[in-house]
Coordinates of C-alpha atoms in Angstrom, one line a residue:
X24 CA 1.6 -13.9 -9.8
X25 CA 1.4 -14.2 -13.6
X26 CA -0.2 -10.8 -13.9
X27 CA 2.5 -9.2 -11.7
X28 CA 5.3 -10.9 -13.5
X29 CA 3.8 -9.8 -16.8
X30 CA 3.4 -6.2 -15.6
X31 CA 7.1 -6.0 -14.7
X32 CA 8.3 -6.9 -18.1
X33 CA 5.5 -5.9 -20.5
X34 CA 4.3 -2.4 -21.0
X35 CA 0.8 -3.4 -22.1
X36 CA 0.4 -5.7 -19.1
X37 CA 1.7 -3.0 -16.8
X38 CA -0.9 -0.5 -18.2
X39 CA -3.7 -3.0 -17.8
X40 CA -2.8 -3.8 -14.2
X41 CA -2.3 -0.1 -13.4
X42 CA -5.7 0.8 -14.9
X43 CA -7.4 -2.1 -13.1
X44 CA -5.9 -1.2 -9.7
X45 CA -6.6 2.5 -10.1
X46 CA -10.2 2.3 -11.4
X47 CA -11.5 -0.7 -9.5
X48 CA -9.7 -0.6 -6.2
X49 CA -8.8 3.1 -5.7
X50 CA -11.4 5.2 -7.5
X51 CA -14.6 3.2 -7.8
X52 CA -14.4 2.0 -4.2
X53 CA -17.2 3.8 -2.2
X54 CA -15.0 3.6 0.9
X55 CA -12.4 5.8 -1.0
X56 CA -14.7 8.8 -0.6
X57 CA -15.4 8.4 3.2
X58 CA -12.0 9.6 4.5
X59 CA -9.8 12.6 3.4
X60 CA -7.0 11.3 1.3
X61 CA -8.5 7.8 1.1
X62 CA -7.5 7.2 -2.5
X63 CA -3.9 8.1 -1.7
X64 CA -4.0 6.0 1.5
X65 CA -5.4 3.0 -0.4
X66 CA -2.7 3.4 -3.0
X67 CA 0.0 3.3 -0.3
X68 CA -1.6 0.2 1.2
X69 CA -1.9 -1.4 -2.2
X70 CA 1.8 -0.5 -3.1
X71 CA 3.0 -1.9 0.2
X72 CA 1.2 -5.2 -0.3
X73 CA 2.2 -5.5 -3.9
X74 CA 5.8 -4.9 -2.8
X75 CA 5.6 -7.7 -0.3
X76 CA 4.1 -10.0 -2.9
X77 CA 6.8 -9.1 -5.5
X78 CA 9.5 -9.5 -2.9
X79 CA 8.2 -12.8 -1.7
X80 CA 6.7 -14.4 -4.7
X81 CA 8.4 -12.9 -7.8
X82 CA 11.9 -12.0 -6.6
X83 CA 12.1 -14.6 -3.9
X84 CA 13.8 -12.6 -1.2
X85 CA 15.0 -15.4 1.2
X86 CA 14.0 -13.6 4.4
X87 CA 10.5 -13.2 3.0
X88 CA 10.1 -16.6 1.4
X89 CA 11.4 -18.2 4.7
X90 CA 8.9 -16.4 6.8
X91 CA 5.5 -18.0 7.4
X92 CA 2.3 -16.2 6.6
X93 CA 1.3 -15.6 10.2
X94 CA 4.6 -13.9 10.9
X95 CA 4.3 -11.6 7.9
X96 CA 0.8 -10.7 8.8
X97 CA 1.8 -10.0 12.4
X98 CA 4.6 -7.7 11.2
X99 CA 2.9 -5.9 8.3
X100 CA -0.7 -6.0 9.5
X101 CA -0.5 -3.2 12.2
X102 CA 1.2 -0.8 9.8
X103 CA -1.2 -1.5 7.0
X104 CA -4.2 -1.1 9.3
X105 CA -3.1 2.4 10.4
X106 CA -2.6 3.8 6.9
X107 CA -6.3 4.0 5.8
X108 CA -7.5 5.8 8.9
X109 CA -6.2 9.3 9.5
X110 CA -5.1 10.0 13.0
X111 CA -6.1 13.3 14.6
X112 CA -3.2 15.8 14.8
X113 CA -2.2 16.8 18.3
X114 CA -0.2 19.8 19.7
X115 CA 2.8 17.5 20.0
X116 CA 2.6 16.8 16.2
X117 CA 2.7 20.5 15.5
X118 CA 5.7 21.0 17.7
X119 CA 7.5 18.1 16.1
X120 CA 6.9 19.6 12.6
X121 CA 8.2 23.0 13.8
X122 CA 11.4 21.4 15.3
X123 CA 12.1 19.3 12.2
X124 CA 10.9 21.8 9.6
X125 CA 8.5 19.2 8.2

């Protein structure tokens, strides 16, 4: 928590935390080379979890601080588990992209 708080208000602490997360968790991790876009996927998971920690522990958002850990895990866990593993594209996905222009 102290590291996160420091990184929010101090440029040097922010740079140290960013470098640590990038080098140790996203780049140096052997699993980050096993899946296409794995480093980006890991960054998204990491950002999601850091956002939850900041919202709950630093900012103290009442709905987050009032929720028990098991509830948070049940809500966030399924989404976080899906991000690191690419899902195969289907014909339906291609049609959806054509219809929406994305």
